[in-house]
Amino acid sequence: MPEDERKVCRCVSEVLPAIRMLVSKDNLKTLKVRRNGLIEYFCESPRNQVAIAKPFTPDAIVYCKSNYLFLNDETPGQVLENAEELIPGFVNKFGYLPKVLLIKGIGLVSVGDNARQCDTILDVFEDAMKVAFLSQSFGGAHPMTQAQIEFIDNWEVENYRRSVAAGNASGRVENKTIVVTGAAQGFGEGIAECLLREGANIVVADLNEEAGRNTVGKFNGLAKSNRAIFVKTNVSEISSLDNLVQETVCHFGGIDCFISNAGVLRAGGLEDMTPENFDFVTKINYNAYFYCTKVVSQVMKLQTKYASSDYFADIIQINSKSGLRGSKANFAYAGGKFGGVGLTQSFALELAPFRIKVNSVCPGNYYEGPLWSDPENGLFVQYLNAGKVPGAKTIDDVKAFYLAQVPMRKGCTPGDVTKGVLYLMEQCGETGQALPVTGGQVMLN
Ligand SMILES: NC(=O)c1ccc[n+]([C@@H]2O[C@H](COP(=O)([O-])OP(=O)(O)OC[C@H]3O[C@@H](n4cnc5c(N)ncnc54)[C@H](O)[C@@H]3O)[C@@H](O)[C@H]2O)c1
């Protein structure tokens, strides 16, 4: 039996985000793709699909229902054209949405109420494929009879089991898929954790593989029926972002919100700043926000084209108070962040007709995060050692100096920023804004 992993076609990003919307007219679904030698055997040949058209076991019906949709078209355009007719037809005929799709070139696709359910559907249906494949040596497959199928399909206990397996958690971003760049640590990690607790599927997209995988391990320990994955990503490379989109679509079926958070800081005045450091900061804080939006907006445009008219996608940039007010001896950072607000406004104008909102959140300083509090390289230690704060003898003195500049006398936390993010996602009356979350340190005109 062929069981080796096979590559999913790159065209998956041109198909699945649209199909996810076609099956999400009432509730947002999660889709997941699996492809290996066995799946390919059935996926690429309508003749072989006959053997898996009906369930073999009651369990298969409980988790996958008893009818499946096979899409055998050659091009993404044809698949979508057919899916637009076949999915409503399927619902009309059977009274429920398909939970299992087999798409030529792509593979086995589960349609779940959440990510956990998607895994179960894939496992159970792949088992059915194994039965169908192996039974060829014993005279062929023997599916359940129509009477048996109908009995199970309407079995109350089984319906109950199905609803329990689906989970019943409901958060403010339940079942949304949210990509957070730079989420291995710091603000990104904290924001991603808050959103995970609100029910989102999270993609941690970070250069730092070790920290990113640890963060995702922790997230999956906290998750209910949602899931987190890590995708090693360099936001300053388009090819890496293409891979991020492909992986996200294969795991969750689309992207509802993209949070451009990865950022770097190299402080310095005009005499110290090198062109190399200036370019480095600009490339990640400014250019990469353009790269991210260029790549992710394609998927989002496809989604909103096939979604109901009340569906909006979001791109949210984590900017800074330094994007609203100059920062002494820190112009590479402030300049890139100011530019980010210009990009946000311009992207918002371009993407509004596609129901994609684009906004920035401008946090104040996150004093508990590693940027400030790292015991070796944190800004508190650096500023103490450099004598930047007059008269400061301890880290607490440096901290007190900075807190004194905040009217609310507190640093900004990931929880504060997430409240801003949730507001921006939930509303649909505003785009192109830069929302300060600074404890009153920066106020808008
Ligand atoms: N920490 C603050 O006080 C503060 C205040 C205002 C705004 N911000 C903004 O918040 C965002 C996060 O800052 P932070 O303090 O959490 O930073 P951090 O240094 O703690 O974390 C940044 C993360 O981004 C990742 N990263 C760096 N370059 C990358 C790249 N090219 N591709 C992918 N990932 C990359 C790092 O590996 C790291 O995990 C930044 O945009 C920053 O400007 C931070």
XYZ file of C-alpha atoms and ligand atoms in Angstrom:
489
model
C 0.000 0.000 0.000
C 1.573 3.356 -0.998
C 1.779 5.474 2.172
C 4.634 7.916 1.517
C 3.989 11.668 1.913
C 3.310 13.474 -1.385
C 3.600 17.188 -2.091
C 0.382 19.173 -2.327
C 0.115 21.194 -5.567
C 0.910 24.908 -5.180
C -2.516 25.569 -6.695
C -4.043 24.721 -3.282
C -3.967 28.451 -2.408
C -6.040 29.199 -5.515
C -8.717 26.668 -4.583
C -9.143 25.963 -0.877
C -9.724 29.509 0.466
C -12.630 29.810 -2.002
C -14.068 26.378 -1.187
C -13.827 27.144 2.532
C -16.050 30.159 1.967
C -18.523 28.133 -0.118
C -19.002 25.787 2.858
C -18.964 28.604 5.455
C -22.164 30.435 4.561
C -23.661 29.741 8.025
C -20.612 29.030 10.220
C -16.935 29.521 9.567
C -15.386 26.112 8.822
C -11.820 24.862 8.995
C -10.399 22.808 6.124
C -7.349 20.584 6.221
C -5.493 18.807 3.407
C -3.711 15.472 3.538
C -1.876 13.859 0.649
C 0.126 10.666 0.465
C 0.510 7.739 -1.913
C -2.723 6.063 -0.807
C -4.749 9.263 -1.075
C -3.229 9.947 -4.494
C -4.360 6.507 -5.691
C -7.990 7.512 -5.092
C -7.679 11.222 -5.692
C -6.288 11.009 -9.221
C -8.655 8.354 -10.608
C -12.471 8.561 -10.690
C -12.483 4.794 -11.389
C -10.768 4.058 -8.059
C -13.144 6.409 -6.220
C -16.048 3.980 -6.709
C -14.593 1.820 -3.909
C -14.731 4.638 -1.333
C -18.054 6.214 -2.313
C -19.952 4.547 0.574
C -18.952 4.034 4.236
C -17.781 0.684 5.649
C -18.382 1.350 9.355
C -20.745 3.276 11.632
C -17.749 5.293 12.875
C -17.092 6.568 9.354
C -20.671 7.883 9.233
C -20.414 9.499 12.650
C -17.354 11.513 11.738
C -17.451 11.789 7.928
C -21.179 11.311 7.147
C -22.149 8.892 4.388
C -21.693 10.929 1.204
C -18.531 12.539 -0.108
C -17.725 15.042 -2.820
C -15.225 14.140 -5.546
C -13.877 17.040 -7.605
C -12.015 15.686 -10.604
C -11.440 18.828 -12.678
C -8.096 19.725 -14.194
C -7.620 23.427 -13.405
C -8.293 25.552 -10.293
C -10.791 27.604 -12.303
C -12.759 24.479 -13.333
C -12.686 23.085 -9.782
C -14.179 26.307 -8.428
C -16.752 26.623 -11.193
C -17.973 23.100 -10.450
C -17.723 23.453 -6.669
C -19.985 26.509 -6.833
C -22.726 24.277 -8.262
C -21.917 20.954 -6.634
C -21.735 22.128 -2.999
C -25.239 23.689 -2.873
C -26.494 20.667 -4.866
C -24.969 18.304 -2.298
C -26.607 20.229 0.571
C -29.981 20.185 -1.193
C -29.788 16.472 -1.849
C -28.464 15.208 1.503
C -29.444 17.973 3.920
C -25.907 18.544 5.240
C -22.570 19.956 4.084
C -19.906 17.551 2.810
C -17.304 16.716 5.445
C -14.984 14.950 3.004
C -13.779 16.321 -0.323
C -11.379 14.587 -2.672
C -9.847 17.142 -5.025
C -7.699 16.089 -7.978
C -4.167 17.501 -7.701
C -4.736 18.555 -4.098
C -5.752 15.527 -2.044
C -8.082 14.536 0.773
C -9.720 17.586 2.347
C -11.699 17.531 5.585
C -14.360 20.139 6.307
C -14.629 20.534 10.072
C -16.398 22.755 12.560
C -12.923 23.201 14.038
C -9.327 22.053 13.566
C -9.589 19.096 15.953
C -12.560 17.733 14.035
C -10.605 18.082 10.771
C -7.896 15.742 12.086
C -10.457 13.141 13.137
C -12.211 13.251 9.762
C -8.909 12.781 7.910
C -7.878 9.845 10.126
C -11.233 8.081 9.853
C -11.520 8.557 6.076
C -7.941 7.486 5.460
C -8.751 4.284 7.367
C -11.653 3.724 4.971
C -9.248 4.197 2.063
C -6.957 1.545 3.557
C -9.889 -0.870 3.843
C -10.899 -0.180 0.234
C -7.339 -0.601 -1.034
C -6.476 -3.762 0.887
C -9.831 -5.438 0.288
C -8.977 -5.607 -3.425
C -6.966 -8.718 -2.505
C -10.023 -10.284 -0.854
C -12.685 -9.870 -3.518
C -13.325 -6.125 -3.246
C -14.900 -3.689 -0.799
C -18.254 -4.331 0.918
C -19.727 -1.023 2.082
C -22.713 -0.811 4.441
C -26.162 -1.158 2.879
C -28.332 1.907 2.302
C -30.714 0.787 5.101
C -27.832 0.459 7.573
C -26.452 3.839 6.505
C -29.770 5.604 6.994
C -30.261 3.989 10.395
C -26.883 5.259 11.641
C -27.197 8.626 9.939
C -30.322 9.350 11.945
C -29.182 7.755 15.134
C -29.599 10.272 17.920
C -26.774 8.857 20.007
C -24.448 9.166 17.061
C -25.548 12.727 16.425
C -24.736 13.437 20.046
C -21.303 11.819 19.752
C -20.702 13.925 16.655
C -21.582 17.148 18.450
C -19.382 16.243 21.434
C -16.497 15.444 19.090
C -17.000 18.845 17.460
C -16.473 20.633 20.793
C -18.626 23.520 21.916
C -16.206 26.242 22.909
C -16.980 29.681 21.593
C -14.553 32.583 21.745
C -14.528 35.990 20.076
C -12.485 34.727 17.116
C -13.712 31.139 17.194
C -12.469 29.125 14.238
C -10.817 32.098 12.547
C -7.342 31.451 11.218
C -4.880 34.116 12.292
C -1.248 34.335 11.164
C 1.036 36.262 13.520
C 4.552 37.026 12.284
C 7.314 37.222 14.888
C 5.120 35.289 17.339
C 7.870 33.077 18.779
C 8.339 35.585 21.620
C 7.458 39.062 22.885
C 4.376 40.965 21.775
C 3.623 38.518 18.948
C 3.631 35.515 21.292
C 1.418 37.305 23.810
C -1.078 38.525 21.207
C -1.194 35.088 19.574
C -1.828 33.424 22.955
C -4.723 35.795 23.741
C -6.252 35.086 20.306
C -5.764 31.329 20.734
C -7.660 31.555 24.041
C -10.439 33.276 22.081
C -10.745 30.236 19.816
C -8.562 31.115 16.804
C -6.303 28.736 14.913
C -2.877 30.326 15.166
C 0.060 30.254 12.770
C 3.309 31.285 14.425
C 5.460 32.622 11.561
C 8.949 33.350 12.818
C 12.604 33.060 11.820
C 13.509 31.555 15.186
C 12.647 27.886 14.793
C 13.500 26.679 18.295
C 11.552 29.388 20.126
C 8.698 29.168 17.601
C 8.278 25.410 18.071
C 8.345 25.790 21.877
C 5.687 28.483 21.700
C 3.469 26.311 19.500
C 3.924 23.364 21.884
C 2.738 25.564 24.741
C -0.183 26.899 22.646
C -1.409 23.407 21.730
C -1.434 22.543 25.442
C -3.822 25.476 25.985
C -5.976 24.993 22.870
C -9.497 23.543 23.027
C -10.730 22.450 19.621
C -8.464 24.907 17.815
C -4.806 24.354 16.873
C -1.513 26.224 16.494
C 1.243 25.471 13.972
C 4.737 26.849 13.422
C 5.959 27.832 9.959
C 9.561 28.981 9.713
C 9.308 32.304 7.917
C 11.495 35.205 6.922
C 9.135 38.123 6.379
C 11.708 39.906 4.225
C 11.579 37.177 1.528
C 8.586 36.788 -0.775
C 9.321 33.080 -1.412
C 9.229 32.405 2.333
C 5.895 34.223 2.608
C 4.516 32.185 -0.310
C 5.434 29.058 1.644
C 3.760 30.478 4.773
C 0.511 30.984 2.867
C 0.679 27.494 1.328
C 1.261 25.825 4.724
C -1.499 27.847 6.375
C -3.989 26.990 3.647
C -3.091 23.274 3.841
C -3.610 23.241 7.635
C -6.620 25.510 8.040
C -8.032 26.285 4.575
C -7.495 30.059 4.500
C -6.420 33.192 6.378
C -8.966 35.428 8.103
C -6.517 37.789 9.747
C -2.835 38.475 9.147
C -0.945 40.254 11.907
C 2.286 41.808 10.678
C 4.132 41.959 13.984
C 7.748 40.861 13.347
C 9.955 43.859 13.880
C 13.515 44.799 14.842
C 15.145 47.729 16.581
C 18.633 49.136 16.026
C 18.795 52.448 17.828
C 21.376 55.148 17.072
C 21.728 58.831 16.244
C 23.025 60.314 12.990
C 26.652 59.860 13.986
C 26.348 56.180 14.985
C 23.777 54.770 12.568
C 25.366 52.815 9.706
C 23.664 52.496 6.317
C 23.669 48.701 6.881
C 21.739 48.963 10.143
C 19.362 51.495 8.626
C 18.675 49.155 5.677
C 18.230 46.153 8.003
C 15.630 47.913 10.163
C 13.837 49.375 7.136
C 13.723 46.053 5.298
C 11.971 44.249 8.154
C 9.834 46.987 9.687
C 8.778 48.715 6.434
C 9.489 46.730 3.226
C 8.369 43.419 4.723
C 4.963 44.849 5.635
C 4.511 45.484 1.898
C 5.719 41.958 1.026
C 3.330 40.404 3.565
C 0.344 42.410 2.331
C 1.167 41.676 -1.325
C 1.161 37.916 -0.708
C -1.672 37.555 1.787
C -4.101 39.919 0.029
C -4.299 37.449 -2.896
C -5.760 34.742 -0.659
C -8.044 37.218 1.084
C -9.397 38.560 -2.231
C -10.256 35.011 -3.262
C -12.014 34.455 0.080
C -14.138 37.579 -0.021
C -15.109 36.853 -3.649
C -16.724 33.552 -2.590
C -17.876 34.549 0.937
C -21.184 35.966 2.096
C -21.351 39.741 1.982
C -20.939 40.133 5.753
C -17.515 38.454 5.756
C -14.437 40.732 6.048
C -10.761 39.790 6.192
C -8.208 41.754 8.219
C -4.609 42.816 7.878
C -3.302 44.374 11.080
C 0.150 45.856 11.442
C 1.688 46.062 14.904
C 3.196 49.500 14.585
C 4.429 51.571 17.582
C 3.945 54.863 19.351
C 7.130 55.715 17.418
C 5.026 55.532 14.249
C 3.018 58.518 15.487
C 5.718 60.575 17.177
C 9.453 60.956 16.475
C 11.939 59.006 18.583
C 15.266 60.581 19.538
C 18.346 58.683 18.318
C 15.994 56.020 16.987
C 15.082 57.399 13.550
C 15.558 54.184 11.557
C 12.848 52.585 13.676
C 10.546 55.620 13.855
C 10.921 56.350 10.122
C 9.948 52.799 9.161
C 7.002 52.841 11.563
C 5.774 56.250 10.262
C 6.042 54.771 6.758
C 4.020 51.798 7.971
C 1.079 54.088 8.736
C 1.313 55.427 5.167
C 1.245 51.871 3.836
C -1.730 51.012 6.067
C -3.731 53.970 4.752
C -2.834 53.252 1.125
C -3.443 49.474 1.340
C -6.759 50.227 3.071
C -7.868 52.400 0.138
C -6.871 49.740 -2.392
C -8.347 46.769 -0.523
C -11.589 48.260 0.831
C -13.533 47.274 -2.334
C -12.477 43.659 -1.643
C -13.812 43.763 1.948
C -10.282 43.562 3.368
C -9.713 45.993 6.242
C -6.185 47.212 6.894
C -5.310 48.872 10.185
C -2.350 49.439 12.499
C -2.155 49.205 16.270
C 0.453 51.495 17.839
C 1.491 50.109 21.228
C 3.484 51.825 23.902
C 6.442 50.058 25.491
C 6.016 46.454 26.643
C 8.290 46.566 29.675
C 7.805 42.921 30.704
C 8.725 41.623 27.221
C 12.220 40.424 26.259
C 13.062 43.588 24.307
C 13.058 45.618 27.535
C 13.472 43.015 30.299
C 16.004 40.514 28.905
C 18.503 40.315 31.807
C 21.532 40.448 29.459
C 20.587 42.497 26.405
C 17.290 44.120 27.398
C 16.887 47.869 26.936
C 16.703 48.414 30.737
C 20.197 46.933 31.185
C 21.523 48.736 28.093
C 20.144 52.110 29.204
C 21.440 51.633 32.770
C 24.926 50.735 31.542
C 24.977 53.554 28.980
C 23.938 56.096 31.631
C 21.056 57.140 29.407
C 18.822 57.922 32.393
C 20.455 60.660 34.512
C 21.036 59.553 38.129
C 19.702 56.011 37.627
C 21.560 53.434 39.748
C 19.341 50.381 39.283
C 17.054 48.854 36.706
C 14.102 49.928 38.838
C 15.299 53.553 38.529
C 15.353 53.230 34.738
C 11.914 51.637 34.775
C 10.489 54.369 37.009
C 11.879 57.018 34.627
C 10.034 55.494 31.661
C 6.795 54.804 33.543
C 6.712 58.452 34.673
C 6.242 59.410 30.996
C 3.008 57.390 30.718
C -0.103 59.213 32.010
C -1.663 55.882 33.070
C 1.616 54.846 34.786
C 1.701 51.445 33.152
C 3.464 49.706 30.314
C 1.544 48.275 27.370
C 0.768 44.538 27.565
C -0.086 41.977 24.872
C -3.553 41.812 26.488
C -4.013 45.577 25.888
C -2.919 45.226 22.256
C -5.167 42.193 21.706
C -8.198 44.205 22.837
C -7.339 46.652 20.057
C -6.875 43.813 17.579
C -10.233 42.258 18.515
C -11.962 45.622 18.150
C -10.467 46.100 14.686
C -11.501 42.594 13.619
C -15.036 42.742 15.003
C -16.018 46.114 13.592
C -16.684 46.712 9.912
C -17.092 50.470 9.855
C -13.447 51.491 9.813
C -10.257 50.901 7.857
C -6.879 52.613 7.377
C -6.564 53.665 11.026
C -3.606 53.701 13.403
C -4.943 52.908 16.862
C -2.739 54.039 19.762
C -2.551 51.774 22.834
C -0.093 53.793 24.868
C -1.627 54.549 28.260
C -2.201 58.111 27.053
C 1.441 58.732 26.107
C 0.521 59.507 22.507
C -2.840 61.084 21.705
C -4.314 61.567 18.241
C -5.085 65.038 16.912
N 8.493 45.740 22.810
C 7.995 46.967 22.772
O 8.099 47.714 23.761
C 7.285 47.458 21.547
C 6.605 48.676 21.589
C 5.906 49.118 20.484
C 5.874 48.337 19.341
N 6.544 47.153 19.294
C 6.473 46.394 18.051
O 5.964 45.118 18.348
C 6.505 44.170 17.441
C 7.116 43.008 18.234
O 8.134 43.540 19.039
P 8.749 42.725 20.276
O 9.213 43.695 21.244
O 7.824 41.660 20.704
O 10.039 42.087 19.573
P 10.903 40.807 19.957
O 12.294 41.124 19.527
O 10.681 40.378 21.380
O 10.286 39.673 18.994
C 10.323 39.813 17.614
C 10.145 38.463 16.960
O 10.243 38.674 15.538
C 11.051 37.645 14.986
N 11.676 38.134 13.748
C 12.680 39.043 13.608
N 12.980 39.195 12.308
C 12.176 38.382 11.604
C 12.014 38.081 10.224
N 12.791 38.665 9.296
N 11.065 37.195 9.851
C 10.295 36.582 10.793
N 10.416 36.805 12.107
C 11.341 37.692 12.516
C 12.071 37.326 16.072
O 12.631 36.023 15.878
C 11.221 37.438 17.325
O 10.635 36.205 17.658
C 7.510 44.914 16.580
O 6.934 45.279 15.354
C 7.807 46.149 17.406
O 8.225 47.235 16.611
C 7.247 46.702 20.374
